[in-house]
PDB file of C-alpha atoms and ligand atoms in Angstrom:
ATOM      1  CA  UNK A 202      67.035 125.935 111.748  1.00  0.00           C
ATOM      2  CA  UNK A 203      67.836 124.880 107.857  1.00  0.00           C
ATOM      3  CA  UNK A 204      70.348 122.722 109.663  1.00  0.00           C
ATOM      4  CA  UNK A 205      70.777 119.648 108.182  1.00  0.00           C
ATOM      5  CA  UNK A 206      72.386 116.271 109.412  1.00  0.00           C
ATOM      6  CA  UNK A 207      74.587 113.766 107.476  1.00  0.00           C
ATOM      7  CA  UNK A 208      76.022 110.615 108.929  1.00  0.00           C
ATOM      8  CA  UNK A 209      76.838 112.024 112.566  1.00  0.00           C
ATOM      9  CA  UNK A 210      77.491 116.154 112.023  1.00  0.00           C
ATOM     10  CA  UNK A 211      74.954 118.210 111.846  1.00  0.00           C
ATOM     11  CA  UNK A 212      75.256 122.049 109.005  1.00  0.00           C
ATOM     12  CA  UNK A 213      74.261 124.872 108.968  1.00  0.00           C
ATOM     13  CA  UNK A 214      72.702 126.109 105.117  1.00  0.00           C
ATOM     14  CA  UNK A 215      76.194 127.925 103.664  1.00  0.00           C
ATOM     15  CA  UNK A 216      75.307 128.980  99.970  1.00  0.00           C
ATOM     16  CA  UNK A 217      71.947 128.919  98.596  1.00  0.00           C
ATOM     17  CA  UNK A 218      70.389 127.233  95.604  1.00  0.00           C
ATOM     18  CA  UNK A 219      69.630 131.158  93.926  1.00  0.00           C
ATOM     19  CA  UNK A 220      73.199 131.619  95.414  1.00  0.00           C
ATOM     20  CA  UNK A 221      75.077 129.331  93.357  1.00  0.00           C
ATOM     21  CA  UNK A 222      72.674 128.854  90.322  1.00  0.00           C
ATOM     22  CA  UNK A 223      73.539 133.644  89.901  1.00  0.00           C
ATOM     23  CA  UNK A 224      77.405 132.517  90.824  1.00  0.00           C
ATOM     24  CA  UNK A 225      76.894 129.761  87.626  1.00  0.00           C
ATOM     25  CA  UNK A 226      75.471 132.264  85.660  1.00  0.00           C
ATOM     26  CA  UNK A 227      77.223 134.433  86.197  1.00  0.00           C
ATOM     27  CA  UNK A 228      81.158 131.758  85.766  1.00  0.00           C
ATOM     28  CA  UNK A 229      78.861 131.028  82.021  1.00  0.00           C
ATOM     29  CA  UNK A 230      78.822 134.465  80.788  1.00  0.00           C
ATOM     30  CA  UNK A 231      82.589 134.585  82.079  1.00  0.00           C
ATOM     31  CA  UNK A 232      83.200 131.066  79.270  1.00  0.00           C
ATOM     32  CA  UNK A 233      80.979 132.031  76.594  1.00  0.00           C
ATOM     33  CA  UNK A 234      82.504 135.951  75.906  1.00  0.00           C
ATOM     34  CA  UNK A 235      86.684 133.953  76.342  1.00  0.00           C
ATOM     35  CA  UNK A 236      85.356 131.325  74.395  1.00  0.00           C
ATOM     36  CA  UNK A 237      84.089 133.164  71.516  1.00  0.00           C
ATOM     37  CA  UNK A 238      84.861 130.843  68.312  1.00  0.00           C
ATOM     38  CA  UNK A 239      86.126 128.415  69.955  1.00  0.00           C
ATOM     39  CA  UNK A 240      84.350 124.464  71.022  1.00  0.00           C
ATOM     40  CA  UNK A 241      86.386 124.119  74.458  1.00  0.00           C
ATOM     41  CA  UNK A 242      86.123 120.394  76.347  1.00  0.00           C
ATOM     42  CA  UNK A 243      85.086 120.463  80.136  1.00  0.00           C
ATOM     43  CA  UNK A 244      86.384 118.227  81.473  1.00  0.00           C
ATOM     44  CA  UNK A 245      84.286 117.321  84.919  1.00  0.00           C
ATOM     45  CA  UNK A 246      86.282 115.864  88.050  1.00  0.00           C
ATOM     46  CA  UNK A 247      83.937 112.712  89.529  1.00  0.00           C
ATOM     47  CA  UNK A 248      81.975 112.699  91.823  1.00  0.00           C
ATOM     48  CA  UNK A 249      81.790 116.027  93.761  1.00  0.00           C
ATOM     49  CA  UNK A 250      81.786 118.271  90.334  1.00  0.00           C
ATOM     50  CA  UNK A 251      79.097 115.425  88.166  1.00  0.00           C
ATOM     51  CA  UNK A 252      76.215 119.063  89.348  1.00  0.00           C
ATOM     52  CA  UNK A 253      77.913 121.991  88.980  1.00  0.00           C
ATOM     53  CA  UNK A 254      78.966 120.602  85.801  1.00  0.00           C
ATOM     54  CA  UNK A 255      75.317 120.340  84.108  1.00  0.00           C
ATOM     55  CA  UNK A 256      74.558 123.977  86.188  1.00  0.00           C
ATOM     56  CA  UNK A 257      78.154 125.899  84.408  1.00  0.00           C
ATOM     57  CA  UNK A 258      77.233 123.429  80.881  1.00  0.00           C
ATOM     58  CA  UNK A 259      73.455 125.095  80.535  1.00  0.00           C
ATOM     59  CA  UNK A 260      75.033 128.563  82.251  1.00  0.00           C
ATOM     60  CA  UNK A 261      77.425 128.662  78.116  1.00  0.00           C
ATOM     61  CA  UNK A 262      76.344 129.453  74.871  1.00  0.00           C
ATOM     62  CA  UNK A 263      79.245 128.418  72.642  1.00  0.00           C
ATOM     63  CA  UNK A 264      79.224 125.085  71.368  1.00  0.00           C
ATOM     64  CA  UNK A 265      81.529 122.245  73.588  1.00  0.00           C
ATOM     65  CA  UNK A 266      82.236 119.505  75.217  1.00  0.00           C
ATOM     66  CA  UNK A 267      81.835 117.915  77.916  1.00  0.00           C
ATOM     67  CA  UNK A 268      84.051 114.441  79.117  1.00  0.00           C
ATOM     68  CA  UNK A 269      84.442 113.295  82.878  1.00  0.00           C
ATOM     69  CA  UNK A 270      87.502 112.081  85.056  1.00  0.00           C
ATOM     70  CA  UNK A 271      88.157 110.022  87.969  1.00  0.00           C
ATOM     71  CA  UNK A 272      91.480 111.436  89.704  1.00  0.00           C
ATOM     72  CA  UNK A 273      92.792 109.311  92.416  1.00  0.00           C
ATOM     73  CA  UNK A 274      96.598 110.435  93.810  1.00  0.00           C
ATOM     74  CA  UNK A 275      96.221 107.483  95.875  1.00  0.00           C
ATOM     75  CA  UNK A 276      97.461 103.918  96.000  1.00  0.00           C
ATOM     76  CA  UNK A 277      95.546 101.559  98.595  1.00  0.00           C
ATOM     77  CA  UNK A 278      96.257 103.798 100.881  1.00  0.00           C
ATOM     78  CA  UNK A 279      99.220 105.447 100.351  1.00  0.00           C
ATOM     79  CA  UNK A 280      99.766 108.380  98.297  1.00  0.00           C
ATOM     80  CA  UNK A 281     102.092 108.501  95.031  1.00  0.00           C
ATOM     81  CA  UNK A 282     102.806 111.535  94.692  1.00  0.00           C
ATOM     82  CA  UNK A 283     100.722 111.980  91.969  1.00  0.00           C
ATOM     83  CA  UNK A 284      97.315 112.119  90.340  1.00  0.00           C
ATOM     84  CA  UNK A 285      96.253 108.915  87.944  1.00  0.00           C
ATOM     85  CA  UNK A 286      93.206 109.676  85.751  1.00  0.00           C
ATOM     86  CA  UNK A 287      91.918 105.625  86.828  1.00  0.00           C
ATOM     87  CA  UNK A 288      88.248 105.892  84.229  1.00  0.00           C
ATOM     88  CA  UNK A 289      90.551 107.280  81.164  1.00  0.00           C
ATOM     89  CA  UNK A 290      89.167 109.437  78.352  1.00  0.00           C
ATOM     90  CA  UNK A 291      88.172 109.253  74.920  1.00  0.00           C
ATOM     91  CA  UNK A 292      88.118 112.727  73.982  1.00  0.00           C
ATOM     92  CA  UNK A 293      91.526 113.190  71.951  1.00  0.00           C
ATOM     93  CA  UNK A 294      92.534 116.348  74.615  1.00  0.00           C
ATOM     94  CA  UNK A 295      95.651 117.504  71.662  1.00  0.00           C
ATOM     95  CA  UNK A 296      95.359 121.175  70.620  1.00  0.00           C
ATOM     96  CA  UNK A 297      91.755 121.438  71.741  1.00  0.00           C
ATOM     97  CA  UNK A 298      90.870 124.401  75.272  1.00  0.00           C
ATOM     98  CA  UNK A 299      90.877 121.921  78.186  1.00  0.00           C
ATOM     99  CA  UNK A 300      88.694 123.853  81.137  1.00  0.00           C
ATOM    100  CA  UNK A 301      88.908 121.429  83.610  1.00  0.00           C
ATOM    101  CA  UNK A 302      85.762 121.948  86.760  1.00  0.00           C
ATOM    102  CA  UNK A 303      85.831 121.152  89.956  1.00  0.00           C
ATOM    103  CA  UNK A 304      83.804 121.686  92.893  1.00  0.00           C
ATOM    104  CA  UNK A 305      85.652 122.489  95.244  1.00  0.00           C
ATOM    105  CA  UNK A 306      89.698 123.483  95.469  1.00  0.00           C
ATOM    106  CA  UNK A 307      91.108 123.433  99.439  1.00  0.00           C
ATOM    107  CA  UNK A 308      94.873 122.553  99.241  1.00  0.00           C
ATOM    108  CA  UNK A 309      94.706 122.917  95.358  1.00  0.00           C
ATOM    109  CA  UNK A 310      97.175 119.780  95.231  1.00  0.00           C
ATOM    110  CA  UNK A 311      94.755 118.274  93.496  1.00  0.00           C
ATOM    111  CA  UNK A 312      94.198 120.686  90.378  1.00  0.00           C
ATOM    112  CA  UNK A 313      97.679 121.576  90.612  1.00  0.00           C
ATOM    113  CA  UNK A 314      99.146 116.987  89.369  1.00  0.00           C
ATOM    114  CA  UNK A 315      96.292 117.222  87.653  1.00  0.00           C
ATOM    115  CA  UNK A 316      96.805 120.326  85.340  1.00  0.00           C
ATOM    116  CA  UNK A 317     100.267 118.844  85.118  1.00  0.00           C
ATOM    117  CA  UNK A 318      99.379 115.399  84.041  1.00  0.00           C
ATOM    118  CA  UNK A 319      97.039 117.195  81.392  1.00  0.00           C
ATOM    119  CA  UNK A 320      99.905 119.587  79.988  1.00  0.00           C
ATOM    120  CA  UNK A 321     101.726 115.963  79.064  1.00  0.00           C
ATOM    121  CA  UNK A 322      98.630 115.554  76.770  1.00  0.00           C
ATOM    122  CA  UNK A 323      99.491 118.602  74.922  1.00  0.00           C
ATOM    123  CA  UNK A 324      96.189 120.763  74.844  1.00  0.00           C
ATOM    124  CA  UNK A 325      95.522 124.288  73.432  1.00  0.00           C
ATOM    125  CA  UNK A 326      95.392 125.906  76.361  1.00  0.00           C
ATOM    126  CA  UNK A 327      93.769 124.478  79.869  1.00  0.00           C
ATOM    127  CA  UNK A 328      92.288 126.591  82.508  1.00  0.00           C
ATOM    128  CA  UNK A 329      89.848 125.795  85.606  1.00  0.00           C
ATOM    129  CA  UNK A 330      86.607 126.328  86.763  1.00  0.00           C
ATOM    130  CA  UNK A 331      85.677 125.881  90.638  1.00  0.00           C
ATOM    131  CA  UNK A 332      82.586 126.062  92.206  1.00  0.00           C
ATOM    132  CA  UNK A 333      84.265 126.012  95.456  1.00  0.00           C
ATOM    133  CA  UNK A 334      87.844 127.602  96.398  1.00  0.00           C
ATOM    134  CA  UNK A 335      89.384 127.886 100.601  1.00  0.00           C
ATOM    135  CA  UNK A 336      91.857 129.853  99.493  1.00  0.00           C
ATOM    136  CA  UNK A 337      92.581 129.939 103.259  1.00  0.00           C
ATOM    137  CA  UNK A 338      94.044 126.582 102.695  1.00  0.00           C
ATOM    138  CA  UNK A 339      95.244 126.390  99.205  1.00  0.00           C
ATOM    139  CA  UNK A 340      99.661 125.125  99.530  1.00  0.00           C
ATOM    140  CA  UNK A 341     100.554 125.377  96.370  1.00  0.00           C
ATOM    141  CA  UNK A 342     100.358 128.536  93.787  1.00  0.00           C
ATOM    142  CA  UNK A 343      97.720 127.937  91.449  1.00  0.00           C
ATOM    143  CA  UNK A 344      95.291 129.956  89.186  1.00  0.00           C
ATOM    144  CA  UNK A 345      92.382 129.116  89.241  1.00  0.00           C
ATOM    145  CA  UNK A 346      90.177 131.444  86.810  1.00  0.00           C
ATOM    146  CA  UNK A 347      86.844 130.788  87.128  1.00  0.00           C
ATOM    147  CA  UNK A 348      85.893 130.269  90.230  1.00  0.00           C
ATOM    148  CA  UNK A 349      81.670 131.006  92.434  1.00  0.00           C
ATOM    149  CA  UNK A 350      82.912 131.315  95.497  1.00  0.00           C
ATOM    150  CA  UNK A 351      85.834 132.547  97.982  1.00  0.00           C
ATOM    151  CA  UNK A 352      84.972 130.364 101.296  1.00  0.00           C
ATOM    152  CA  UNK A 353      86.380 130.266 104.648  1.00  0.00           C
ATOM    153  CA  UNK A 354      88.189 126.549 106.217  1.00  0.00           C
ATOM    154  CA  UNK A 355      85.327 124.921 107.089  1.00  0.00           C
ATOM    155  CA  UNK A 356      84.233 121.535 105.616  1.00  0.00           C
ATOM    156  CA  UNK A 357      81.430 122.068 103.847  1.00  0.00           C
ATOM    157  CA  UNK A 358      78.334 119.665 101.572  1.00  0.00           C
ATOM    158  CA  UNK A 359      75.484 119.264  99.496  1.00  0.00           C
ATOM    159  CA  UNK A 360      75.225 119.649  95.585  1.00  0.00           C
ATOM    160  CA  UNK A 361      77.872 117.480  95.185  1.00  0.00           C
ATOM    161  CA  UNK A 362      80.338 117.512  97.551  1.00  0.00           C
ATOM    162  CA  UNK A 363      79.812 114.997  99.996  1.00  0.00           C
ATOM    163  CA  UNK A 364      81.292 114.181 103.970  1.00  0.00           C
ATOM    164  CA  UNK A 365      82.506 110.478 103.330  1.00  0.00           C
ATOM    165  CA  UNK A 366      80.038 109.513  99.903  1.00  0.00           C
ATOM    166  CA  UNK A 367      76.539 111.039 101.469  1.00  0.00           C
ATOM    167  CA  UNK A 368      74.786 114.333 101.423  1.00  0.00           C
ATOM    168  CA  UNK A 369      75.340 115.184  97.729  1.00  0.00           C
ATOM    169  CA  UNK A 370      72.070 115.688  96.766  1.00  0.00           C
ATOM    170  CA  UNK A 371      71.284 118.558  98.744  1.00  0.00           C
ATOM    171  CA  UNK A 372      70.639 121.610  96.043  1.00  0.00           C
ATOM    172  CA  UNK A 373      72.610 124.477  98.867  1.00  0.00           C
ATOM    173  CA  UNK A 374      75.166 123.447 100.092  1.00  0.00           C
ATOM    174  CA  UNK A 375      75.531 123.400 103.954  1.00  0.00           C
ATOM    175  CA  UNK A 376      78.532 123.728 106.534  1.00  0.00           C
ATOM    176  CA  UNK A 377      79.955 122.104 109.453  1.00  0.00           C
ATOM    177  CA  UNK A 378      78.559 123.521 111.870  1.00  0.00           C
ATOM    178  CA  UNK A 379      80.520 126.118 114.417  1.00  0.00           C
ATOM    179  CA  UNK A 380      81.171 123.903 117.134  1.00  0.00           C
ATOM    180  CA  UNK A 381      81.978 120.544 115.803  1.00  0.00           C
ATOM    181  CA  UNK A 382      85.636 119.102 114.116  1.00  0.00           C
TER     182      UNK A 382
HETATM  183  P1  LIG B  20      92.387 119.537  97.017  1.00  0.00           P
HETATM  184  O1  LIG B  20      93.626 118.582  96.766  1.00  0.00           O
HETATM  185  O2  LIG B  20      92.915 119.654  98.566  1.00  0.00           O
HETATM  186  O3  LIG B  20      92.320 120.386  96.734  1.00  0.00           O
HETATM  187  O4  LIG B  20      91.378 118.639  97.395  1.00  0.00           O
HETATM  188  C1  LIG B  20      89.915 118.758  96.716  1.00  0.00           C
HETATM  189  C2  LIG B  20      89.184 118.077  97.046  1.00  0.00           C
HETATM  190  O5  LIG B  20      88.911 117.839  98.597  1.00  0.00           O
HETATM  191  C3  LIG B  20      87.881 118.347  96.508  1.00  0.00           C
HETATM  192  O6  LIG B  20      88.002 117.709  95.130  1.00  0.00           O
HETATM  193  C4  LIG B  20      86.704 117.529  97.055  1.00  0.00           C
HETATM  194  O7  LIG B  20      86.508 116.214  97.008  1.00  0.00           O
HETATM  195  C5  LIG B  20      87.205 116.988  99.077  1.00  0.00           C
HETATM  196  N1  LIG B  20      87.210 118.133  99.291  1.00  0.00           N
HETATM  197  C6  LIG B  20      87.544 119.729 100.405  1.00  0.00           C
HETATM  198  N2  LIG B  20      86.871 120.520 100.900  1.00  0.00           N
HETATM  199  C7  LIG B  20      85.757 119.847 100.694  1.00  0.00           C
HETATM  200  C8  LIG B  20      84.537 120.167 101.379  1.00  0.00           C
HETATM  201  O8  LIG B  20      84.396 121.039 103.294  1.00  0.00           O
HETATM  202  N3  LIG B  20      83.239 119.098 101.538  1.00  0.00           N
HETATM  203  C9  LIG B  20      83.412 118.058 100.724  1.00  0.00           C
HETATM  204  N4  LIG B  20      84.703 117.346  99.602  1.00  0.00           N
HETATM  205  C10 LIG B  20      86.169 118.247  99.823  1.00  0.00           C
END
């Protein structure tokens, strides 16, 4: 019951739609307080963060803008060790208050490199909002100021998160079942 199958794997319900929306409302209220009088620019990291971005923006009650980037640390099949934007921003970042919106922070390396990149564009400030964080998987120091849930180091799908491209459309988040790797 409450299991789903994506490709060859079975997942079990982990976070319900209600739990997710409650966490997002909490983050939205935090951001509303912290950014009072400012006009933050949300930068959603595609593809995974599209649902979180949409709901987070609705939960924020300050004047704000949103845009999206696609990041890649790969050229062909090789990691370059640097995050490149492969869909560049039209918006001016210099002087802005940036909130990077991510679906999940795992090793933290993507966000660490993204932070480094966005700092080169001279913003006024940069913070990270991530719906999920796997603290035990972190491989670097990363300040995720706005976070929905700290979760165990297990693979999850749903609510924008995919397994091999599929599973993003579920309203809830599902975790890989215990007997599978
Ligand atoms: P990091 O650089 O290791 O923090 O990787 C973050 C990215 O890995 C996320 O944006 C996701 O695309 C992907 N990822 C990490 N863990 C999961 C998971 O459990 N489910 C789906 N995607 C994941």
